[in-house]
JSON list of C-alpha atoms in Angstrom, two decimals:
[
{"chain": "A", "resi": 1, "resn": "MET", "atom": "CA", "xyz": [89.40, 93.20, 108.49]},
{"chain": "A", "resi": 2, "resn": "PRO", "atom": "CA", "xyz": [89.37, 96.79, 109.39]},
{"chain": "A", "resi": 3, "resn": "LEU", "atom": "CA", "xyz": [90.40, 99.56, 106.47]},
{"chain": "A", "resi": 4, "resn": "VAL", "atom": "CA", "xyz": [94.05, 100.78, 106.08]},
{"chain": "A", "resi": 5, "resn": "GLU", "atom": "CA", "xyz": [94.45, 104.21, 105.42]},
{"chain": "A", "resi": 6, "resn": "HIS", "atom": "CA", "xyz": [96.20, 104.87, 101.81]},
{"chain": "A", "resi": 7, "resn": "LEU", "atom": "CA", "xyz": [96.52, 108.02, 99.99]},
{"chain": "A", "resi": 8, "resn": "ASN", "atom": "CA", "xyz": [95.38, 107.90, 96.64]},
{"chain": "A", "resi": 9, "resn": "ALA", "atom": "CA", "xyz": [97.66, 109.64, 93.77]},
{"chain": "A", "resi": 10, "resn": "GLY", "atom": "CA", "xyz": [96.72, 113.25, 94.30]},
{"chain": "A", "resi": 11, "resn": "GLU", "atom": "CA", "xyz": [97.44, 112.81, 97.71]},
{"chain": "A", "resi": 12, "resn": "ALA", "atom": "CA", "xyz": [100.48, 111.18, 97.66]},
{"chain": "A", "resi": 13, "resn": "ALA", "atom": "CA", "xyz": [101.47, 113.51, 94.79]},
{"chain": "A", "resi": 14, "resn": "THR", "atom": "CA", "xyz": [100.66, 116.46, 97.53]},
{"chain": "A", "resi": 15, "resn": "LEU", "atom": "CA", "xyz": [102.23, 114.70, 100.09]},
{"chain": "A", "resi": 16, "resn": "LEU", "atom": "CA", "xyz": [105.83, 114.53, 98.38]},
{"chain": "A", "resi": 17, "resn": "SER", "atom": "CA", "xyz": [104.87, 117.75, 97.21]},
{"chain": "A", "resi": 18, "resn": "PHE", "atom": "CA", "xyz": [104.69, 119.27, 100.28]},
{"chain": "A", "resi": 19, "resn": "MET", "atom": "CA", "xyz": [108.05, 117.58, 102.01]},
{"chain": "A", "resi": 20, "resn": "LYS", "atom": "CA", "xyz": [109.76, 118.43, 99.22]},
{"chain": "A", "resi": 21, "resn": "GLY", "atom": "CA", "xyz": [109.62, 122.10, 99.81]},
{"chain": "A", "resi": 22, "resn": "GLN", "atom": "CA", "xyz": [110.39, 121.57, 103.81]},
{"chain": "A", "resi": 23, "resn": "ASP", "atom": "CA", "xyz": [113.52, 122.13, 105.40]},
{"chain": "A", "resi": 24, "resn": "TYR", "atom": "CA", "xyz": [114.49, 118.93, 107.44]},
{"chain": "A", "resi": 25, "resn": "ARG", "atom": "CA", "xyz": [118.11, 120.40, 107.93]},
{"chain": "A", "resi": 26, "resn": "GLY", "atom": "CA", "xyz": [119.89, 118.22, 105.79]},
{"chain": "A", "resi": 27, "resn": "VAL", "atom": "CA", "xyz": [117.75, 115.08, 106.62]},
{"chain": "A", "resi": 28, "resn": "SER", "atom": "CA", "xyz": [116.63, 113.11, 103.99]},
{"chain": "A", "resi": 29, "resn": "TYR", "atom": "CA", "xyz": [112.99, 112.82, 105.19]},
{"chain": "A", "resi": 30, "resn": "TYR", "atom": "CA", "xyz": [111.43, 113.64, 101.83]},
{"chain": "A", "resi": 31, "resn": "GLU", "atom": "CA", "xyz": [113.55, 111.75, 99.60]},
{"chain": "A", "resi": 32, "resn": "ILE", "atom": "CA", "xyz": [112.82, 108.46, 102.33]},
{"chain": "A", "resi": 33, "resn": "ILE", "atom": "CA", "xyz": [109.15, 108.93, 102.03]},
{"chain": "A", "resi": 34, "resn": "ALA", "atom": "CA", "xyz": [109.53, 109.18, 98.01]},
{"chain": "A", "resi": 35, "resn": "ALA", "atom": "CA", "xyz": [111.09, 106.45, 98.00]},
{"chain": "A", "resi": 36, "resn": "ILE", "atom": "CA", "xyz": [108.28, 103.92, 100.03]},
{"chain": "A", "resi": 37, "resn": "LEU", "atom": "CA", "xyz": [105.81, 105.39, 98.07]},
{"chain": "A", "resi": 38, "resn": "TYR", "atom": "CA", "xyz": [107.67, 104.81, 94.58]},
{"chain": "A", "resi": 39, "resn": "CYS", "atom": "CA", "xyz": [109.35, 101.70, 95.46]},
{"chain": "A", "resi": 40, "resn": "GLY", "atom": "CA", "xyz": [106.61, 100.05, 97.79]},
{"chain": "A", "resi": 41, "resn": "MET", "atom": "CA", "xyz": [109.06, 99.04, 100.53]},
{"chain": "A", "resi": 42, "resn": "ARG", "atom": "CA", "xyz": [108.80, 98.79, 103.91]},
{"chain": "A", "resi": 43, "resn": "VAL", "atom": "CA", "xyz": [110.36, 101.81, 105.69]},
{"chain": "A", "resi": 44, "resn": "ASN", "atom": "CA", "xyz": [112.56, 99.62, 107.34]},
{"chain": "A", "resi": 45, "resn": "GLU", "atom": "CA", "xyz": [113.71, 97.70, 103.82]},
{"chain": "A", "resi": 46, "resn": "ALA", "atom": "CA", "xyz": [114.15, 101.57, 103.11]},
{"chain": "A", "resi": 47, "resn": "VAL", "atom": "CA", "xyz": [116.30, 103.00, 106.33]},
{"chain": "A", "resi": 48, "resn": "HIS", "atom": "CA", "xyz": [118.74, 99.95, 105.62]},
{"chain": "A", "resi": 49, "resn": "LEU", "atom": "CA", "xyz": [119.31, 100.47, 101.75]},
{"chain": "A", "resi": 50, "resn": "THR", "atom": "CA", "xyz": [123.14, 100.88, 101.32]},
{"chain": "A", "resi": 51, "resn": "LYS", "atom": "CA", "xyz": [124.99, 102.92, 98.23]},
{"chain": "A", "resi": 52, "resn": "LYS", "atom": "CA", "xyz": [125.74, 99.12, 97.24]},
{"chain": "A", "resi": 53, "resn": "ASP", "atom": "CA", "xyz": [122.31, 97.98, 96.92]},
{"chain": "A", "resi": 54, "resn": "VAL", "atom": "CA", "xyz": [121.45, 100.70, 93.44]},
{"chain": "A", "resi": 55, "resn": "LEU", "atom": "CA", "xyz": [122.46, 98.62, 90.75]},
{"chain": "A", "resi": 56, "resn": "TRP", "atom": "CA", "xyz": [122.06, 102.06, 88.40]},
{"chain": "A", "resi": 57, "resn": "GLU", "atom": "CA", "xyz": [122.71, 100.57, 85.10]},
{"chain": "A", "resi": 58, "resn": "LYS", "atom": "CA", "xyz": [119.96, 98.37, 85.70]},
{"chain": "A", "resi": 59, "resn": "GLY", "atom": "CA", "xyz": [117.48, 100.47, 86.98]},
{"chain": "A", "resi": 60, "resn": "LEU", "atom": "CA", "xyz": [116.82, 98.26, 90.02]},
{"chain": "A", "resi": 61, "resn": "LEU", "atom": "CA", "xyz": [117.47, 98.67, 94.06]},
{"chain": "A", "resi": 62, "resn": "VAL", "atom": "CA", "xyz": [118.03, 95.38, 95.75]},
{"chain": "A", "resi": 63, "resn": "ILE", "atom": "CA", "xyz": [116.49, 94.23, 98.50]},
{"chain": "A", "resi": 64, "resn": "CYS", "atom": "CA", "xyz": [119.05, 92.01, 100.57]},
{"chain": "A", "resi": 65, "resn": "GLU", "atom": "CA", "xyz": [120.46, 90.43, 103.53]},
{"chain": "A", "resi": 66, "resn": "LYS", "atom": "CA", "xyz": [123.55, 92.82, 104.76]},
{"chain": "A", "resi": 67, "resn": "MET", "atom": "CA", "xyz": [126.21, 93.82, 107.14]},
{"chain": "A", "resi": 68, "resn": "ILE", "atom": "CA", "xyz": [125.61, 97.28, 108.06]},
{"chain": "A", "resi": 69, "resn": "ASN", "atom": "CA", "xyz": [128.39, 98.26, 110.69]},
{"chain": "A", "resi": 70, "resn": "GLY", "atom": "CA", "xyz": [129.43, 95.10, 111.91]},
{"chain": "A", "resi": 71, "resn": "GLN", "atom": "CA", "xyz": [125.36, 93.82, 112.73]},
{"chain": "A", "resi": 72, "resn": "VAL", "atom": "CA", "xyz": [123.81, 92.11, 110.30]},
{"chain": "A", "resi": 73, "resn": "TRP", "atom": "CA", "xyz": [120.19, 92.86, 108.60]},
{"chain": "A", "resi": 74, "resn": "ARG", "atom": "CA", "xyz": [118.22, 90.39, 106.88]},
{"chain": "A", "resi": 75, "resn": "PRO", "atom": "CA", "xyz": [114.52, 91.49, 105.14]},
{"chain": "A", "resi": 76, "resn": "LYS", "atom": "CA", "xyz": [111.88, 90.49, 106.68]},
{"chain": "A", "resi": 77, "resn": "THR", "atom": "CA", "xyz": [110.82, 87.73, 103.91]},
{"chain": "A", "resi": 78, "resn": "LYS", "atom": "CA", "xyz": [114.79, 86.77, 104.32]},
{"chain": "A", "resi": 79, "resn": "ALA", "atom": "CA", "xyz": [114.75, 86.62, 100.22]},
{"chain": "A", "resi": 80, "resn": "THR", "atom": "CA", "xyz": [116.58, 88.92, 98.07]},
{"chain": "A", "resi": 81, "resn": "ARG", "atom": "CA", "xyz": [114.45, 90.51, 95.59]},
{"chain": "A", "resi": 82, "resn": "PHE", "atom": "CA", "xyz": [114.95, 93.46, 93.43]},
{"chain": "A", "resi": 83, "resn": "VAL", "atom": "CA", "xyz": [112.42, 96.78, 93.17]},
{"chain": "A", "resi": 84, "resn": "PRO", "atom": "CA", "xyz": [112.81, 99.00, 90.03]},
{"chain": "A", "resi": 85, "resn": "ILE", "atom": "CA", "xyz": [113.42, 102.66, 90.59]},
{"chain": "A", "resi": 86, "resn": "PRO", "atom": "CA", "xyz": [111.06, 104.37, 88.43]},
{"chain": "A", "resi": 87, "resn": "GLN", "atom": "CA", "xyz": [112.11, 107.73, 86.27]},
{"chain": "A", "resi": 88, "resn": "ALA", "atom": "CA", "xyz": [110.40, 109.82, 88.82]},
{"chain": "A", "resi": 89, "resn": "LEU", "atom": "CA", "xyz": [112.78, 108.66, 91.93]},
{"chain": "A", "resi": 90, "resn": "ARG", "atom": "CA", "xyz": [116.20, 108.33, 89.79]},
{"chain": "A", "resi": 91, "resn": "PRO", "atom": "CA", "xyz": [117.01, 111.97, 90.45]},
{"chain": "A", "resi": 92, "resn": "ILE", "atom": "CA", "xyz": [116.59, 111.74, 94.24]},
{"chain": "A", "resi": 93, "resn": "ILE", "atom": "CA", "xyz": [118.71, 108.37, 94.12]},
{"chain": "A", "resi": 94, "resn": "ALA", "atom": "CA", "xyz": [121.54, 110.18, 91.98]},
{"chain": "A", "resi": 95, "resn": "GLU", "atom": "CA", "xyz": [121.54, 113.07, 94.57]},
{"chain": "A", "resi": 96, "resn": "ARG", "atom": "CA", "xyz": [121.60, 110.51, 97.64]},
{"chain": "A", "resi": 97, "resn": "MET", "atom": "CA", "xyz": [124.58, 108.52, 96.04]},
{"chain": "A", "resi": 98, "resn": "LYS", "atom": "CA", "xyz": [126.68, 112.16, 96.50]},
{"chain": "A", "resi": 99, "resn": "THR", "atom": "CA", "xyz": [126.34, 112.27, 99.77]},
{"chain": "A", "resi": 100, "resn": "GLN", "atom": "CA", "xyz": [128.73, 110.68, 102.54]},
{"chain": "A", "resi": 101, "resn": "GLY", "atom": "CA", "xyz": [128.41, 107.95, 103.97]},
{"chain": "A", "resi": 102, "resn": "GLU", "atom": "CA", "xyz": [127.32, 104.08, 102.99]},
{"chain": "A", "resi": 103, "resn": "LEU", "atom": "CA", "xyz": [124.13, 104.28, 104.26]},
{"chain": "A", "resi": 104, "resn": "LEU", "atom": "CA", "xyz": [121.26, 105.47, 101.12]},
{"chain": "A", "resi": 105, "resn": "PHE", "atom": "CA", "xyz": [119.01, 107.37, 102.87]},
{"chain": "A", "resi": 106, "resn": "ALA", "atom": "CA", "xyz": [121.09, 108.73, 106.80]},
{"chain": "A", "resi": 107, "resn": "ASN", "atom": "CA", "xyz": [119.92, 111.06, 109.72]},
{"chain": "A", "resi": 108, "resn": "SER", "atom": "CA", "xyz": [121.79, 114.05, 110.53]},
{"chain": "A", "resi": 109, "resn": "LYS", "atom": "CA", "xyz": [124.62, 112.39, 112.08]},
{"chain": "A", "resi": 110, "resn": "GLY", "atom": "CA", "xyz": [125.35, 110.22, 108.47]},
{"chain": "A", "resi": 111, "resn": "HIS", "atom": "CA", "xyz": [123.97, 107.34, 111.24]},
{"chain": "A", "resi": 112, "resn": "MET", "atom": "CA", "xyz": [120.74, 105.15, 110.29]},
{"chain": "A", "resi": 113, "resn": "MET", "atom": "CA", "xyz": [117.37, 107.32, 110.30]},
{"chain": "A", "resi": 114, "resn": "ASN", "atom": "CA", "xyz": [114.87, 105.99, 113.19]},
{"chain": "A", "resi": 115, "resn": "ASP", "atom": "CA", "xyz": [111.45, 104.45, 111.78]},
{"chain": "A", "resi": 116, "resn": "ARG", "atom": "CA", "xyz": [109.60, 106.00, 114.46]},
{"chain": "A", "resi": 117, "resn": "THR", "atom": "CA", "xyz": [110.94, 109.44, 113.70]},
{"chain": "A", "resi": 118, "resn": "ILE", "atom": "CA", "xyz": [110.03, 109.16, 110.11]},
{"chain": "A", "resi": 119, "resn": "LEU", "atom": "CA", "xyz": [106.63, 108.09, 111.44]},
{"chain": "A", "resi": 120, "resn": "ILE", "atom": "CA", "xyz": [106.70, 111.22, 113.03]},
{"chain": "A", "resi": 121, "resn": "LYS", "atom": "CA", "xyz": [107.21, 113.69, 109.83]},
{"chain": "A", "resi": 122, "resn": "LEU", "atom": "CA", "xyz": [105.29, 111.93, 107.69]},
{"chain": "A", "resi": 123, "resn": "LYS", "atom": "CA", "xyz": [102.44, 112.46, 110.49]},
{"chain": "A", "resi": 124, "resn": "ASP", "atom": "CA", "xyz": [102.79, 115.80, 110.69]},
{"chain": "A", "resi": 125, "resn": "ALA", "atom": "CA", "xyz": [103.49, 116.27, 106.82]},
{"chain": "A", "resi": 126, "resn": "CYS", "atom": "CA", "xyz": [100.23, 115.19, 106.29]},
{"chain": "A", "resi": 127, "resn": "SER", "atom": "CA", "xyz": [98.77, 117.27, 108.60]},
{"chain": "A", "resi": 128, "resn": "LYS", "atom": "CA", "xyz": [100.12, 120.46, 107.59]},
{"chain": "A", "resi": 129, "resn": "ALA", "atom": "CA", "xyz": [99.62, 119.48, 103.85]},
{"chain": "A", "resi": 130, "resn": "GLY", "atom": "CA", "xyz": [95.80, 119.38, 104.38]},
{"chain": "A", "resi": 131, "resn": "ILE", "atom": "CA", "xyz": [95.53, 115.54, 103.63]},
{"chain": "A", "resi": 132, "resn": "LYS", "atom": "CA", "xyz": [95.05, 112.03, 105.83]},
{"chain": "A", "resi": 133, "resn": "SER", "atom": "CA", "xyz": [97.07, 111.46, 108.30]},
{"chain": "A", "resi": 134, "resn": "VAL", "atom": "CA", "xyz": [98.43, 107.80, 107.30]},
{"chain": "A", "resi": 135, "resn": "HIS", "atom": "CA", "xyz": [101.30, 105.35, 108.89]},
{"chain": "A", "resi": 136, "resn": "THR", "atom": "CA", "xyz": [104.50, 104.93, 107.02]},
{"chain": "A", "resi": 137, "resn": "HIS", "atom": "CA", "xyz": [103.46, 100.95, 106.20]},
{"chain": "A", "resi": 138, "resn": "SER", "atom": "CA", "xyz": [100.24, 102.80, 104.12]},
{"chain": "A", "resi": 139, "resn": "LEU", "atom": "CA", "xyz": [102.59, 104.54, 102.07]},
{"chain": "A", "resi": 140, "resn": "ARG", "atom": "CA", "xyz": [103.05, 100.45, 101.06]},
{"chain": "A", "resi": 141, "resn": "HIS", "atom": "CA", "xyz": [99.61, 99.99, 100.44]},
{"chain": "A", "resi": 142, "resn": "THR", "atom": "CA", "xyz": [98.88, 103.42, 98.51]},
{"chain": "A", "resi": 143, "resn": "PHE", "atom": "CA", "xyz": [101.50, 102.00, 96.42]},
{"chain": "A", "resi": 144, "resn": "THR", "atom": "CA", "xyz": [99.92, 99.16, 95.72]},
{"chain": "A", "resi": 145, "resn": "SER", "atom": "CA", "xyz": [96.73, 100.85, 95.13]},
{"chain": "A", "resi": 146, "resn": "VAL", "atom": "CA", "xyz": [98.04, 103.52, 92.64]},
{"chain": "A", "resi": 147, "resn": "SER", "atom": "CA", "xyz": [100.06, 101.00, 90.79]},
{"chain": "A", "resi": 148, "resn": "SER", "atom": "CA", "xyz": [97.09, 98.82, 90.30]},
{"chain": "A", "resi": 149, "resn": "GLU", "atom": "CA", "xyz": [94.94, 101.62, 89.04]},
{"chain": "A", "resi": 150, "resn": "GLY", "atom": "CA", "xyz": [97.80, 102.37, 86.61]},
{"chain": "A", "resi": 151, "resn": "ASN", "atom": "CA", "xyz": [96.67, 98.74, 85.41]},
{"chain": "A", "resi": 152, "resn": "ILE", "atom": "CA", "xyz": [100.47, 97.21, 86.55]},
{"chain": "A", "resi": 153, "resn": "PRO", "atom": "CA", "xyz": [99.69, 93.61, 86.44]},
{"chain": "A", "resi": 154, "resn": "GLU", "atom": "CA", "xyz": [99.20, 92.39, 89.76]},
{"chain": "A", "resi": 155, "resn": "VAL", "atom": "CA", "xyz": [101.68, 90.09, 89.43]},
{"chain": "A", "resi": 156, "resn": "VAL", "atom": "CA", "xyz": [104.56, 92.25, 88.35]},
{"chain": "A", "resi": 157, "resn": "ILE", "atom": "CA", "xyz": [103.25, 93.99, 91.90]},
{"chain": "A", "resi": 158, "resn": "GLN", "atom": "CA", "xyz": [103.42, 91.11, 93.99]},
{"chain": "A", "resi": 159, "resn": "GLU", "atom": "CA", "xyz": [107.09, 90.75, 92.99]},
{"chain": "A", "resi": 160, "resn": "VAL", "atom": "CA", "xyz": [108.26, 94.45, 93.78]},
{"chain": "A", "resi": 161, "resn": "LEU", "atom": "CA", "xyz": [106.26, 93.75, 96.92]},
{"chain": "A", "resi": 162, "resn": "GLY", "atom": "CA", "xyz": [108.19, 91.00, 97.89]},
{"chain": "A", "resi": 163, "resn": "HIS", "atom": "CA", "xyz": [104.79, 88.89, 98.17]},
{"chain": "A", "resi": 164, "resn": "LYS", "atom": "CA", "xyz": [104.64, 85.01, 98.20]},
{"chain": "A", "resi": 165, "resn": "SER", "atom": "CA", "xyz": [101.34, 85.01, 97.52]},
{"chain": "A", "resi": 166, "resn": "ALA", "atom": "CA", "xyz": [98.66, 87.10, 95.62]},
{"chain": "A", "resi": 167, "resn": "ASP", "atom": "CA", "xyz": [96.18, 87.16, 97.89]},
{"chain": "A", "resi": 168, "resn": "MET", "atom": "CA", "xyz": [98.70, 88.86, 100.08]},
{"chain": "A", "resi": 169, "resn": "THR", "atom": "CA", "xyz": [98.89, 91.61, 97.67]},
{"chain": "A", "resi": 170, "resn": "ARG", "atom": "CA", "xyz": [95.21, 91.61, 97.12]},
{"chain": "A", "resi": 171, "resn": "ARG", "atom": "CA", "xyz": [95.14, 92.62, 100.73]},
{"chain": "A", "resi": 172, "resn": "TYR", "atom": "CA", "xyz": [96.86, 95.56, 100.00]},
{"chain": "A", "resi": 173, "resn": "ARG", "atom": "CA", "xyz": [95.57, 96.66, 97.26]},
{"chain": "A", "resi": 174, "resn": "HIS", "atom": "CA", "xyz": [92.32, 99.07, 97.72]},
{"chain": "A", "resi": 175, "resn": "MET", "atom": "CA", "xyz": [90.44, 101.05, 95.41]},
{"chain": "A", "resi": 176, "resn": "ARG", "atom": "CA", "xyz": [89.08, 103.97, 95.61]},
{"chain": "A", "resi": 177, "resn": "PRO", "atom": "CA", "xyz": [85.18, 104.19, 95.25]},
{"chain": "A", "resi": 178, "resn": "ASP", "atom": "CA", "xyz": [85.41, 107.14, 92.18]},
{"chain": "A", "resi": 179, "resn": "TYR", "atom": "CA", "xyz": [87.93, 104.88, 90.39]},
{"chain": "A", "resi": 180, "resn": "LEU", "atom": "CA", "xyz": [85.32, 101.96, 90.51]},
{"chain": "A", "resi": 181, "resn": "VAL", "atom": "CA", "xyz": [83.09, 104.61, 89.40]},
{"chain": "A", "resi": 182, "resn": "ASP", "atom": "CA", "xyz": [84.85, 105.17, 86.38]},
{"chain": "A", "resi": 183, "resn": "ARG", "atom": "CA", "xyz": [85.91, 102.04, 85.32]},
{"chain": "A", "resi": 184, "resn": "PHE", "atom": "CA", "xyz": [82.20, 101.05, 85.29]},
{"chain": "A", "resi": 185, "resn": "ASN", "atom": "CA", "xyz": [80.41, 104.30, 84.08]},
{"chain": "A", "resi": 186, "resn": "SER", "atom": "CA", "xyz": [80.06, 102.60, 80.89]},
{"chain": "A", "resi": 187, "resn": "PHE", "atom": "CA", "xyz": [79.06, 99.31, 81.45]},
{"chain": "A", "resi": 188, "resn": "ASP", "atom": "CA", "xyz": [75.91, 98.28, 79.93]},
{"chain": "A", "resi": 189, "resn": "TYR", "atom": "CA", "xyz": [74.48, 94.85, 78.83]},
{"chain": "A", "resi": 190, "resn": "GLY", "atom": "CA", "xyz": [71.82, 96.58, 76.19]},
{"chain": "A", "resi": 191, "resn": "LYS", "atom": "CA", "xyz": [75.00, 97.93, 74.16]},
{"chain": "A", "resi": 192, "resn": "LYS", "atom": "CA", "xyz": [77.15, 96.21, 71.79]},
{"chain": "A", "resi": 193, "resn": "LYS", "atom": "CA", "xyz": [81.04, 97.20, 72.13]},
{"chain": "A", "resi": 194, "resn": "GLU", "atom": "CA", "xyz": [83.07, 98.69, 69.50]},
{"chain": "A", "resi": 195, "resn": "VAL", "atom": "CA", "xyz": [86.18, 96.85, 68.22]}
]
């Protein structure tokens, strides 16, 4: 299996910082990329989020089947799942809730954002920010890797991602070599661990 490109925490922060400073003529590219990075959603799930999917008091987003403009949309797994809204994402969601229309993230005409356009903006931002170029789905891998390194239990990450098996979640987790070095730096058979 080829190595999937993903960002480490520093690169993700650089990407978000760069995108936040860009003028996208009222289009929420920074906001949708932040939501994908902070929630581990698929890009298709993010573009289909409506304001009704925000359970503000509970701090959750709901990924579920819904009608948008007379069309039925179903998540890939066809199952409803709940995704926590981290504190860092709350101001973005709060601002998006004040916008016109039912979609949480919309293009300049208030319509659904295009996956391909989001990818183009992401790749352009990576290039201009001086970080490796990644695909929108790589952001889901980034979420998994960074949250794993942040000691969030695998079962919790699996639930947020909506994976049916832990094996699938493990395929999304990529440990940075320097993280592994840090974790094993004090590994020693000859010394007793202090309790």
